Coordinates of C-alpha atoms in Angstrom, one line a residue:
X260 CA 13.5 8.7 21.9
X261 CA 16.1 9.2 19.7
X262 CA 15.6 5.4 18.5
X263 CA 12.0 6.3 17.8
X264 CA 13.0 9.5 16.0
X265 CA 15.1 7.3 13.6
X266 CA 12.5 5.1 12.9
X267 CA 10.3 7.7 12.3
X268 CA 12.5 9.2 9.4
X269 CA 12.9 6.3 7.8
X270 CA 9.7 5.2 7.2
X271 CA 8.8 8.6 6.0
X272 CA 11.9 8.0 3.9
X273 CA 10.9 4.5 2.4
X274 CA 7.6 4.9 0.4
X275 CA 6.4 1.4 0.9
X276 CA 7.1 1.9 4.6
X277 CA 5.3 5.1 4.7
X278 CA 2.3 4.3 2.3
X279 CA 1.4 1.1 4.6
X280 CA 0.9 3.4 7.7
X281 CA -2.1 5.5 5.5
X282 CA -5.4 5.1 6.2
X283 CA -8.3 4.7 3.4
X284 CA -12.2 3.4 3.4
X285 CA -12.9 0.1 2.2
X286 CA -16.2 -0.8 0.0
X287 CA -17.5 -1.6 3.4
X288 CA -17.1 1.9 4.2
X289 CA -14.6 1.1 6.9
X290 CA -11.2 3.0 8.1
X291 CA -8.7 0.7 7.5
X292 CA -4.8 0.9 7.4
X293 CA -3.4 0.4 3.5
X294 CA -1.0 -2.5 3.1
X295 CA 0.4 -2.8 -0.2
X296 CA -0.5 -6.4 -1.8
X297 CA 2.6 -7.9 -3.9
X298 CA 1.2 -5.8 -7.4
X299 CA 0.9 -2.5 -5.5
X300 CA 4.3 -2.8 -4.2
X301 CA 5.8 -3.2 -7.9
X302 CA 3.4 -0.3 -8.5
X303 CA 5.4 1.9 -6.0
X304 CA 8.8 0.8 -7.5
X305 CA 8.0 1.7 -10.8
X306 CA 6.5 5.0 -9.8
X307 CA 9.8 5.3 -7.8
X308 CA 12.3 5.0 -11.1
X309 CA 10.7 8.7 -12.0
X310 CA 9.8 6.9 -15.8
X311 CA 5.9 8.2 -17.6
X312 CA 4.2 4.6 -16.0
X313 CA 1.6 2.9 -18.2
X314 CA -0.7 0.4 -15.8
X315 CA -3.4 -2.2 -17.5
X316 CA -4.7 -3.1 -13.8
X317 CA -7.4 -5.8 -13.1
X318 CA -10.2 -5.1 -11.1
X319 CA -8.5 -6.8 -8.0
X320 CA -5.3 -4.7 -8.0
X321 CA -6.8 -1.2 -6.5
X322 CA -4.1 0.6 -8.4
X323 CA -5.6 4.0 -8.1
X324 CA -5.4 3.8 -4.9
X325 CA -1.8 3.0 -4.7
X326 CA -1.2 5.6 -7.1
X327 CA -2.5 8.3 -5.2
X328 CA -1.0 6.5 -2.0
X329 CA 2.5 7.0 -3.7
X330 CA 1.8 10.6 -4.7
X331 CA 1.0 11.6 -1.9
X332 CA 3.9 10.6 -0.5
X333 CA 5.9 12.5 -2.6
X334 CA 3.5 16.0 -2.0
X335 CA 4.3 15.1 1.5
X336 CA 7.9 14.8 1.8
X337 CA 8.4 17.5 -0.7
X338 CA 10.5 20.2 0.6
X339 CA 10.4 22.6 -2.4
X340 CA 6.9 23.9 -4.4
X341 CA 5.9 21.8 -6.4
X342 CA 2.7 20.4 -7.9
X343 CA 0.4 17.1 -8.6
X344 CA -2.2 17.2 -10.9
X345 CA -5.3 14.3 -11.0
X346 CA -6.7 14.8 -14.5
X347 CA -10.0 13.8 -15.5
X348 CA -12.3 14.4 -18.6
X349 CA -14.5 15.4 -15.8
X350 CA -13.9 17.1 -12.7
X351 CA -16.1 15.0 -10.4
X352 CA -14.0 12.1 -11.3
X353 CA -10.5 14.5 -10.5
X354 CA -12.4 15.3 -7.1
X355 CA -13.2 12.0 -6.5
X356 CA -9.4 10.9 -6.0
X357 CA -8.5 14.1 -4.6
X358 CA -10.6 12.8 -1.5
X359 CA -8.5 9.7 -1.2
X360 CA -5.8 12.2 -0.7
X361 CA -7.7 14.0 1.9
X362 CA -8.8 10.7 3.8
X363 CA -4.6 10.2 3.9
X364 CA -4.5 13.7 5.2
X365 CA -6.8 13.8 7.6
X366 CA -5.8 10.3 9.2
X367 CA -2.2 10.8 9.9
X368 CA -1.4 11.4 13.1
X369 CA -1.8 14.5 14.9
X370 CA 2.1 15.1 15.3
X371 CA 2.4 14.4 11.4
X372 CA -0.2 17.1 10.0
X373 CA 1.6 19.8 8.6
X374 CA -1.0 22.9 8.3
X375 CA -2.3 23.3 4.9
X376 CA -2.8 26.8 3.0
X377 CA -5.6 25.3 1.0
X378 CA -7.6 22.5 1.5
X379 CA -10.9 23.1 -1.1
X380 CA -12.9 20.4 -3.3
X381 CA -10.0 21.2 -5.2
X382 CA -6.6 21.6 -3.7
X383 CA -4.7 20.6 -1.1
X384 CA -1.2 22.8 -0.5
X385 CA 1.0 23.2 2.3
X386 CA 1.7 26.2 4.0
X387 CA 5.2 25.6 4.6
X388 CA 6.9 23.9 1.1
X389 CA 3.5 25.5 -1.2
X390 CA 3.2 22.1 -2.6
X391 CA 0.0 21.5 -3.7
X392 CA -2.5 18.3 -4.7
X393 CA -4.9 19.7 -7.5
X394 CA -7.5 18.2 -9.3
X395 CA -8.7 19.5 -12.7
X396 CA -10.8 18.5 -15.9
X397 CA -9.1 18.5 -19.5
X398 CA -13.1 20.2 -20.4
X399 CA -12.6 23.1 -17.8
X400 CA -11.6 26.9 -19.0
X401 CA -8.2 26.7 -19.0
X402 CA -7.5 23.5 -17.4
X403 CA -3.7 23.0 -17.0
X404 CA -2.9 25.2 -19.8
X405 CA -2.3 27.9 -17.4
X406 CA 0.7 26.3 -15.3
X407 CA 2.9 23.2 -15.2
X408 CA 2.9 19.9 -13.0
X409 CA 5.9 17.6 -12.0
X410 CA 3.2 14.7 -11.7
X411 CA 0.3 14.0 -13.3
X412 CA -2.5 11.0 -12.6
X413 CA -4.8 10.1 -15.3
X414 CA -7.2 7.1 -13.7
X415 CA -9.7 5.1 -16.3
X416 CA -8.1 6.8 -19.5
X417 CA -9.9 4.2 -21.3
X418 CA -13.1 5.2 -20.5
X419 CA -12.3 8.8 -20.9
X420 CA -14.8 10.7 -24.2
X421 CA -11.7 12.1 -25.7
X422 CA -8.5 10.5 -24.8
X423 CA -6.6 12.6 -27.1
X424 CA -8.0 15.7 -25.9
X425 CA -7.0 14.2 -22.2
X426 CA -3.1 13.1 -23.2
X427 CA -2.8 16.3 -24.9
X428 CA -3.8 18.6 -22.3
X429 CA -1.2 16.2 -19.9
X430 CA 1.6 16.5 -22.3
X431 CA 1.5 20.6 -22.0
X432 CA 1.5 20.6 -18.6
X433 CA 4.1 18.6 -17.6
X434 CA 7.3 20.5 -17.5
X435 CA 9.6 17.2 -17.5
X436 CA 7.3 15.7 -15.3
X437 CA 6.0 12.0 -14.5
X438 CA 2.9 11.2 -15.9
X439 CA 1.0 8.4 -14.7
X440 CA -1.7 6.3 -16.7
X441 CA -3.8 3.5 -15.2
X442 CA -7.0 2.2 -16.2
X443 CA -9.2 -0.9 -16.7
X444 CA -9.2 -2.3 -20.3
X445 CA -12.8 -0.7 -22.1
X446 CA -13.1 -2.3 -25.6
X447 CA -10.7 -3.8 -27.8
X448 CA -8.3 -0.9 -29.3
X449 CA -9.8 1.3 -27.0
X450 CA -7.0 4.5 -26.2
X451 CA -5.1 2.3 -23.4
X452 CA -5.0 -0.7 -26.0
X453 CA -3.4 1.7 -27.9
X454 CA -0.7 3.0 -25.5
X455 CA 0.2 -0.5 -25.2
X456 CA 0.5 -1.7 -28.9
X457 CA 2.7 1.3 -29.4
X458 CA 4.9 0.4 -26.2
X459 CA 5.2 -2.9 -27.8
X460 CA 6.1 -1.9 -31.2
X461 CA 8.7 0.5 -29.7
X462 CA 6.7 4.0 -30.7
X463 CA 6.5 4.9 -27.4
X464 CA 8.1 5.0 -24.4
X465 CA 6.4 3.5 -21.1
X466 CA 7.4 1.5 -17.8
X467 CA 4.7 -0.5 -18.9
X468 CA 3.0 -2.8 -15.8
X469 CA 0.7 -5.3 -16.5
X470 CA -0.4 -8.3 -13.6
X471 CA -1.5 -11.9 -15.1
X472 CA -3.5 -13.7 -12.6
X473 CA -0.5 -16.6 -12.3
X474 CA 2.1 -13.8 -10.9
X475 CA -0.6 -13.5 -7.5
X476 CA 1.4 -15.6 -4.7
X477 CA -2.7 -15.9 -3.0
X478 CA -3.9 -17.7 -6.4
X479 CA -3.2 -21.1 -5.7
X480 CA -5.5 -23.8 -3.9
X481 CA -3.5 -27.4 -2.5
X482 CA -5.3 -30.4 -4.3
X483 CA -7.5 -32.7 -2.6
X484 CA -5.3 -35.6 -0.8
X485 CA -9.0 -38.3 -1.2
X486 CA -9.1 -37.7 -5.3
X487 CA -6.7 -37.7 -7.9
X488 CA -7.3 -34.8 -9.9
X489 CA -7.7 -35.2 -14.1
X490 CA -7.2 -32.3 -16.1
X491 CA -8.9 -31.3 -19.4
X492 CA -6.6 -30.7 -22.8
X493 CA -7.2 -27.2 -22.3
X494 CA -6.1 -26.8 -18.6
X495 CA -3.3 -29.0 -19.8
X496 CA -2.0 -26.3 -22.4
X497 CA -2.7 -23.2 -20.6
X498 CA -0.2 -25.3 -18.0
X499 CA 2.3 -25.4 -20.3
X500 CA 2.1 -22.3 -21.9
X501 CA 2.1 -20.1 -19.0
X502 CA 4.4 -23.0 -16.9
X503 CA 1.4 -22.7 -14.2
X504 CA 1.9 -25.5 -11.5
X505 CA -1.0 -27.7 -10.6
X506 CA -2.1 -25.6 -7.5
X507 CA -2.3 -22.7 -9.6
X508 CA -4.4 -25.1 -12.3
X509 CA -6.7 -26.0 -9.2
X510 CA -7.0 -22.4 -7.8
X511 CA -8.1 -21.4 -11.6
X512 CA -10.4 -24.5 -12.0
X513 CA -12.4 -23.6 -8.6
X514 CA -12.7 -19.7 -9.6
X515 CA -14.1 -20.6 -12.9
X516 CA -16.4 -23.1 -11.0
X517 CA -17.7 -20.2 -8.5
X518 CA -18.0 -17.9 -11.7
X519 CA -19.6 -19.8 -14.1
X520 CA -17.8 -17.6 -16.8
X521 CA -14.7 -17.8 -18.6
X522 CA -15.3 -14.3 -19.8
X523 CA -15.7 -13.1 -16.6
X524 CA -12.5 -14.7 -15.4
X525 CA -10.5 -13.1 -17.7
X526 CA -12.2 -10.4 -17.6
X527 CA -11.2 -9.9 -13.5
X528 CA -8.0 -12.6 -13.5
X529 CA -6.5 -11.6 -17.2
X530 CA -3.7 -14.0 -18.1
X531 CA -2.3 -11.4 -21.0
X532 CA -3.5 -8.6 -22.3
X533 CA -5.9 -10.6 -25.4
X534 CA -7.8 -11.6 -21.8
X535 CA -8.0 -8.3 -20.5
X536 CA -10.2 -7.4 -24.0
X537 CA -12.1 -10.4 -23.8
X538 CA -14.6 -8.2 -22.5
X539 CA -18.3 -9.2 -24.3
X540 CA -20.7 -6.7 -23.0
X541 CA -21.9 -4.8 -25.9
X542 CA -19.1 -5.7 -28.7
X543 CA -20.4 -6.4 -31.9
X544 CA -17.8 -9.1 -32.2
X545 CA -16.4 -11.6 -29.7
X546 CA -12.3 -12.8 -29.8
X547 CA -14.4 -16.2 -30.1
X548 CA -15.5 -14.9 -33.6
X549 CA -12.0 -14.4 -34.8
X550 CA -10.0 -17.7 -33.1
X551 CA -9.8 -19.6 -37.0
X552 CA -8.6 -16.5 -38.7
X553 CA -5.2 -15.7 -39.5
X554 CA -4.1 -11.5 -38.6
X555 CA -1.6 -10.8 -41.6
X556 CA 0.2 -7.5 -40.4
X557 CA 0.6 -4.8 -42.8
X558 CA 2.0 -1.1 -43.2
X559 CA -0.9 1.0 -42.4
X560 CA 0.0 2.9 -45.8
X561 CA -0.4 2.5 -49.8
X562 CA -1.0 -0.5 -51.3
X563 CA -0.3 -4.9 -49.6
X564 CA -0.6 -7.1 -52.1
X565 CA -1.8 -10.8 -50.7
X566 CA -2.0 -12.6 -54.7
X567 CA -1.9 -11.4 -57.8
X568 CA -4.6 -11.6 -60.3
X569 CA -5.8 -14.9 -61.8
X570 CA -7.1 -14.9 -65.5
X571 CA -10.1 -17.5 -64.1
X572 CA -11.1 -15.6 -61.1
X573 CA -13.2 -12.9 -60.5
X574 CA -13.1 -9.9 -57.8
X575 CA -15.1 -7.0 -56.4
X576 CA -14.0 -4.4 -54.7
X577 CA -15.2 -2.0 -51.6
X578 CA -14.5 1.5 -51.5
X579 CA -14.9 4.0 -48.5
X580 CA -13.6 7.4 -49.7
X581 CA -12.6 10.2 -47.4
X582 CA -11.3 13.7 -48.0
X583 CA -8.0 13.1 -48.2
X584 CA -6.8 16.1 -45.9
X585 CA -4.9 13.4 -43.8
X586 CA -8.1 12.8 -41.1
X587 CA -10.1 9.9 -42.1
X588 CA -8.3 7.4 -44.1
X589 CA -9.4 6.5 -47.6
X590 CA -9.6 2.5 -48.0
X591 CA -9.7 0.1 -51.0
X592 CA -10.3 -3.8 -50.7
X593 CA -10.1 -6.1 -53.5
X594 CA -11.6 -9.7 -52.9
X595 CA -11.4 -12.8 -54.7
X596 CA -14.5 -14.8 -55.8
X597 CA -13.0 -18.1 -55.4
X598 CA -11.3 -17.9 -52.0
X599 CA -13.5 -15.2 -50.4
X600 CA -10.3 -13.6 -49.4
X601 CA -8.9 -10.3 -49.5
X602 CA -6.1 -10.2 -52.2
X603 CA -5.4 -6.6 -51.9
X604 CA -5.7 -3.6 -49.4
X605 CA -4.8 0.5 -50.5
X606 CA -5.4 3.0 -47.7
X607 CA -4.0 6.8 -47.6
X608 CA -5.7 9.4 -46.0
X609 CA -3.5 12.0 -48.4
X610 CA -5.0 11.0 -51.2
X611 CA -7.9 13.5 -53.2
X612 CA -11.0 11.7 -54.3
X613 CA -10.1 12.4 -57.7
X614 CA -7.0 10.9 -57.6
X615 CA -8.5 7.7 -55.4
X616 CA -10.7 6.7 -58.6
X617 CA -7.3 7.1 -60.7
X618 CA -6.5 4.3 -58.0
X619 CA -9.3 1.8 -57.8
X620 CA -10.0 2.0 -61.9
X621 CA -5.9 0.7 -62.4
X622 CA -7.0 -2.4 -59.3
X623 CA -10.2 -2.9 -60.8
X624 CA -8.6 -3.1 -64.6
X625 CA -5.6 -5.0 -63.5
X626 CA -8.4 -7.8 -61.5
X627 CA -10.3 -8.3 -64.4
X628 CA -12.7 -5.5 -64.7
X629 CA -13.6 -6.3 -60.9
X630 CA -16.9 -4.9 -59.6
X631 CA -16.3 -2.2 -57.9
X632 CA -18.7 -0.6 -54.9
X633 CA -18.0 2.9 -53.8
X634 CA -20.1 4.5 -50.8
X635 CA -22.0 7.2 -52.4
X636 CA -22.7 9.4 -49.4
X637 CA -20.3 13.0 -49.2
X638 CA -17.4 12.8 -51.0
X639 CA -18.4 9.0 -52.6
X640 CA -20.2 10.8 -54.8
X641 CA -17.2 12.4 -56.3
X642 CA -15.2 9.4 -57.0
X643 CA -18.5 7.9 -59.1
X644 CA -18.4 10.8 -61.0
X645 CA -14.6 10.6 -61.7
X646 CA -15.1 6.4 -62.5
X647 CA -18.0 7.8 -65.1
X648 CA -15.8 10.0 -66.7
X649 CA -12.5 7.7 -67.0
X650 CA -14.9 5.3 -69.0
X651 CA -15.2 2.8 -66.1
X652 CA -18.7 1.4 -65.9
X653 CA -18.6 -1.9 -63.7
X654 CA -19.8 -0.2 -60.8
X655 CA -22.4 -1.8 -58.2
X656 CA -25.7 -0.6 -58.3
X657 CA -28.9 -1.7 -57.0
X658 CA -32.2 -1.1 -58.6
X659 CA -30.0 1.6 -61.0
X660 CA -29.1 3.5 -57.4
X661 CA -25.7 3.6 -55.9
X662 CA -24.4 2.6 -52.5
X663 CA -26.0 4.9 -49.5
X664 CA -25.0 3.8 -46.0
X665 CA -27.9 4.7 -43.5
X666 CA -28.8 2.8 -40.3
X667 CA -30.5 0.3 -42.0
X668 CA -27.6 -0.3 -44.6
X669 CA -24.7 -0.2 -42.3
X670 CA -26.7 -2.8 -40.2
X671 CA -27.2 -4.7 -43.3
X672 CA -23.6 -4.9 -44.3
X673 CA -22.3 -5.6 -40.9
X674 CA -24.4 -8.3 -40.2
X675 CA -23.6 -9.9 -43.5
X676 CA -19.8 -9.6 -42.8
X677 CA -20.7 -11.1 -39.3
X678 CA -22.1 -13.9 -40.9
X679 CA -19.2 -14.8 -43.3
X680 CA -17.0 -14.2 -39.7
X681 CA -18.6 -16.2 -37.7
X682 CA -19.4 -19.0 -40.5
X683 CA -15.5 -19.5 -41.7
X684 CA -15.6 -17.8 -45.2
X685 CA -13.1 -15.6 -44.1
X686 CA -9.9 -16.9 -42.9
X687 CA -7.5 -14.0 -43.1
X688 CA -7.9 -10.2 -42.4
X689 CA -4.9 -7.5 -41.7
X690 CA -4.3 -6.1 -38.2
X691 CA -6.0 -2.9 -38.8
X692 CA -9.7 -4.2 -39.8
X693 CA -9.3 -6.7 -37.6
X694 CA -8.6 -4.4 -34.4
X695 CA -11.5 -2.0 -35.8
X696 CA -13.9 -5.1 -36.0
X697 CA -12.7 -5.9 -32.5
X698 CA -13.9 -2.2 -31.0
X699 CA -17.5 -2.0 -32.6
X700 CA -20.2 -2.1 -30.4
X701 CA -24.2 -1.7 -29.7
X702 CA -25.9 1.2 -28.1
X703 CA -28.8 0.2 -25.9
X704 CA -30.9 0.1 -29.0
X705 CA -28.8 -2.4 -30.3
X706 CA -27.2 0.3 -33.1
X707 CA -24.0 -0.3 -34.4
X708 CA -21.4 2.0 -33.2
X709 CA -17.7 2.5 -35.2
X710 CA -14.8 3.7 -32.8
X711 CA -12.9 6.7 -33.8
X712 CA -9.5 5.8 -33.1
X713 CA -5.7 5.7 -34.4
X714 CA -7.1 9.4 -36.7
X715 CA -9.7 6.5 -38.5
X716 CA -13.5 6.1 -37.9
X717 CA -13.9 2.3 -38.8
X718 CA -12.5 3.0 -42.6
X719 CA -11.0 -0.5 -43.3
X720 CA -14.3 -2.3 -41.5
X721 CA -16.5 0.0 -43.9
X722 CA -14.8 -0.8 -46.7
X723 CA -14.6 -4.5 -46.0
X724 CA -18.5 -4.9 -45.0
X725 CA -18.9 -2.8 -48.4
X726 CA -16.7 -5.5 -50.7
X727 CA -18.3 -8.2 -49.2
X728 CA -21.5 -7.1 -50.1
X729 CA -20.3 -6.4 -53.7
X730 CA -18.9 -10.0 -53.5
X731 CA -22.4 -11.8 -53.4
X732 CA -23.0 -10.2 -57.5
X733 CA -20.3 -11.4 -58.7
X734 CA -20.0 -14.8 -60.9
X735 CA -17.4 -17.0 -61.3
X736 CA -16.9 -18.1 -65.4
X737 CA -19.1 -21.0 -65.6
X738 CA -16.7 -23.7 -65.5
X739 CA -14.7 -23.1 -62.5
X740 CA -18.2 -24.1 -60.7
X741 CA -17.9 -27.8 -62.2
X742 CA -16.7 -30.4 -59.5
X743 CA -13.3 -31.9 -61.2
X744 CA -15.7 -35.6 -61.4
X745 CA -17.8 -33.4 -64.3
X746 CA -15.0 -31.9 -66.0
X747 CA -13.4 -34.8 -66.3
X748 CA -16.3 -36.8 -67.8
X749 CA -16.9 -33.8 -69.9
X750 CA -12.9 -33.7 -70.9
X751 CA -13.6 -37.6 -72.1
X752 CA -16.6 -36.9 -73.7
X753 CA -15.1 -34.2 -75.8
X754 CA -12.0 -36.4 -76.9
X755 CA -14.5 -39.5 -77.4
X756 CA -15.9 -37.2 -80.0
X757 CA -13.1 -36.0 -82.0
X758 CA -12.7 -33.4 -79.9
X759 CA -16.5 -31.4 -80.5
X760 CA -18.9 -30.9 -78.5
X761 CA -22.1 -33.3 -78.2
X762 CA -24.7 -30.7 -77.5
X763 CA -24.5 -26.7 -78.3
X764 CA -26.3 -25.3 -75.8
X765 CA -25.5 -28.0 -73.0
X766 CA -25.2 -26.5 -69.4
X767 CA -23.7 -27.9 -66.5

């Protein structure tokens, strides 16, 4: 007995040990008993260190589950009052996991349920240490605001309407708590890509867990013994760059084979994180789009400067103009004629409309009285008016009218910056427009939806679409369109003649 007794303690001591003796329903809607895979177990040990966990989970990985598998744990062994809150934009999602917890509950043995003071739709608290499992909604009346947490679950933050709102609400209610983050990837630059970029760069502070397919001890097949097996270039590189070994090549090879997909692969069996957002569905742009364009990082302030002005080139410039209140950012690309590239990027969101023509009239001057196309709608209109009056008068127009974006426009625009994507004219774009880009999707009517994220709403993609649409008006001085054969005949011809000209008016 007093063998068993020990026993006893220690798995309720161990988490792993104590976690693979719950209970949960499978998708078959079956009772089985939870035993942590090789990923869920790294899950628990992370959780364990007490460190604000950041998960980027496949679909395979069930890390919701093991989440609320480890929390419960720690509601259960709790000896003193504390509290766990699952946060949700909505509460039907909070309830949803707060029932994993009850299935737990309810499963244990008889001899192991401790009587509960609550047990509603939504809390679970013990009678005897007044800890207590809660779910809430960062939309109810009050949420968390009222009272503190010393954990906190936040499951599918990327899909959540307003991340911020969410985060925020979590970061007032723990009082030196754990917070917990775990979702599926949504879109690219969606608010989990964001967590991550910022872990990466060092801005935030995470034990970040992320689960390529190659790490999975089960993802490996033995090769036939009757063939000898030949592998493609590309099975041959992804070998060497993520040192897979030939069953692992073989496993991959016959999962692709059953889904006909290599989106889908990555999508479910992400080898890094650029897999995980390979995600097509309803983008507007594909990673595919992007693969022969070079991402130039740049200080997401003030002015980058890619080449200086050439005295036989000619630019245009795209404009979209915000309020300058530090919200949405104001953005300025010049582009050059001849390489179709961006030569220089300006983007403040402190900068007054007034002050932002100041701006784009010394680029415009300083690249040849470039042409220059500001977005006329709300404060656009302003920075016209201030061009006008500083005597500036290359300014786009079309049929005499200004730039309006509406539906039809913004469609316009895009699809022509598609175009010159997905045709090669553009072979280099900054970090910021090209992660914007990346998260613009369709609506079932096959709209055009910006994201709204990092404090901008699309402003370096607006801009861009709108420079490359000033781009197609301007012309090149009439030489630099002769192939070097004709200026060289027309270089003889000129010192055959003394140096003058045969004909006057001769065009070439």
């Amino acid at each position: 007995m007093k063998e068993y007794q020990k026993e006893l303690l220690e798995t309720i001591a161990d988490p792993v040990l104590f976690i693979s003796c719950l209970k949960i329903v499978n998708k078959a809607g079956k009772l089985i008993r939870l035993e942590p895979n090789q990923e869920q177990i790294k899950i628990i040990k992370a959780l364990d260190t007490g460190e604000d966990t950041l998960i980027l989970k496949g679909r395979q990985i069930g890390s919701s589950t093991i989440v609320s598998a480890y929390l419960f744990w720690k509601w259960y062994v709790s000896t003193e009052p504390m509290t766990i809150a699952i946060l949700s934009h909505k509460l039907a999602s909070s309830k949803h996991l707060l029932e994993i917890h009850r299935t737990f509950y309810n499963n244990l043995p008889a001899f192991l349920k401790r009587p509960l003071e609550v047990n509603n739709t939504t809390e679970m608290s013990f009678a005897d240490s007044g800890s207590s499992i809660i779910a809430v909604s960062a939309e109810g009346k009050g949420g968390l605001r009222s009272f503190t947490c010393s954990y906190l679950h936040i499951s599918e933050y990327a899909f959540a309407p307003q991340p911020d709102e969410l985060k925020a609400t979590a970061l007032s209610a723990l009082n030196d708590g754990q917070l917990v983050i775990e979702s599926t990837a949504n879109y690219f630059n969606d608010a989990l890509h964001q967590e991550v970029i910022r872990y990466e760069r060092g801005e935030a502070k995470w034990k970040y867990l992320f689960f390529p397919w190659f790490e999975h001890d089960a993802y490996r097949e033995k090769l036939p013994e009757d063939e000898e097996v030949e592998w493609t270039p590309y099975e041959l590189e992804i070998k060497k760059k993520y040192n897979l070994d030939d069953e692992q090549l073989w496993w991959r090879r016959n999962k692709l084979g059953k889904m006909g997909n290599k989106q889908k692969f990555a999508r479910e069996h992400p080898a890094e994180i650029e897999d995980a957002y390979s995600i097509s569905g309803n983008v507007y742009l594909t990673r595919e789009d992007f693969e022969s364009i070079e991402v130039v990082n740049v200080e997401p302030r003030e002015a980058s400067v890619f080449d200086e002005p050439s005295p036989d080139d000619r630019y245009c410039i795209g404009v979209d103009v915000s309020a300058g209140v530090g919200r949405d950012w104001s953005v300025i690309y010049v582009l050059s004629k001849k390489t179709y590239q961006p030569v220089l990027i300006y983007r403040s969101n402190e900068v007054s409309p007034v002050y932002l023509a100041e701006r784009i009239m010394d680029f415009a001057t300083e690249y040849n009285d470039a042409l220059v196309l500001v977005e006329s709608n709300n404060y656009g209109n302003v920075v016209l008016n201030e061009l006008s009056h500083l005597g500036y008068r290359n300014l786009w127009k079309e049929d005499g009218k200004d730039w309006t974006t509406t539906t039809k426009s913004k469609t316009a625009m895009f699809e022509n910056l598609k175009n010159l994507i997905q045709n090669g004219y553009i072979q280099m774009l900054d970090n910021i427009v090209y992660s914007e880009l990346r998260a613009i999707t369709l609506d079932d009517k096959g709209q055009i939806l910006l994201s709204n994220q990092n404090g901008a709403h699309s402003d370096n993609a607006v801009a861009l679409a709108l420079a490359y649409m000033a781009i197609e008006k301007v012309k090149l001085k009439e030489v630099t369109y002769l192939p070097s054969w004709i200026q060289n005949r027309k270089a003889e011809r000129i010192i055959n003649n003394g140096g003058i000209g045969i004909g006057k008016n001769r065009r070439y």
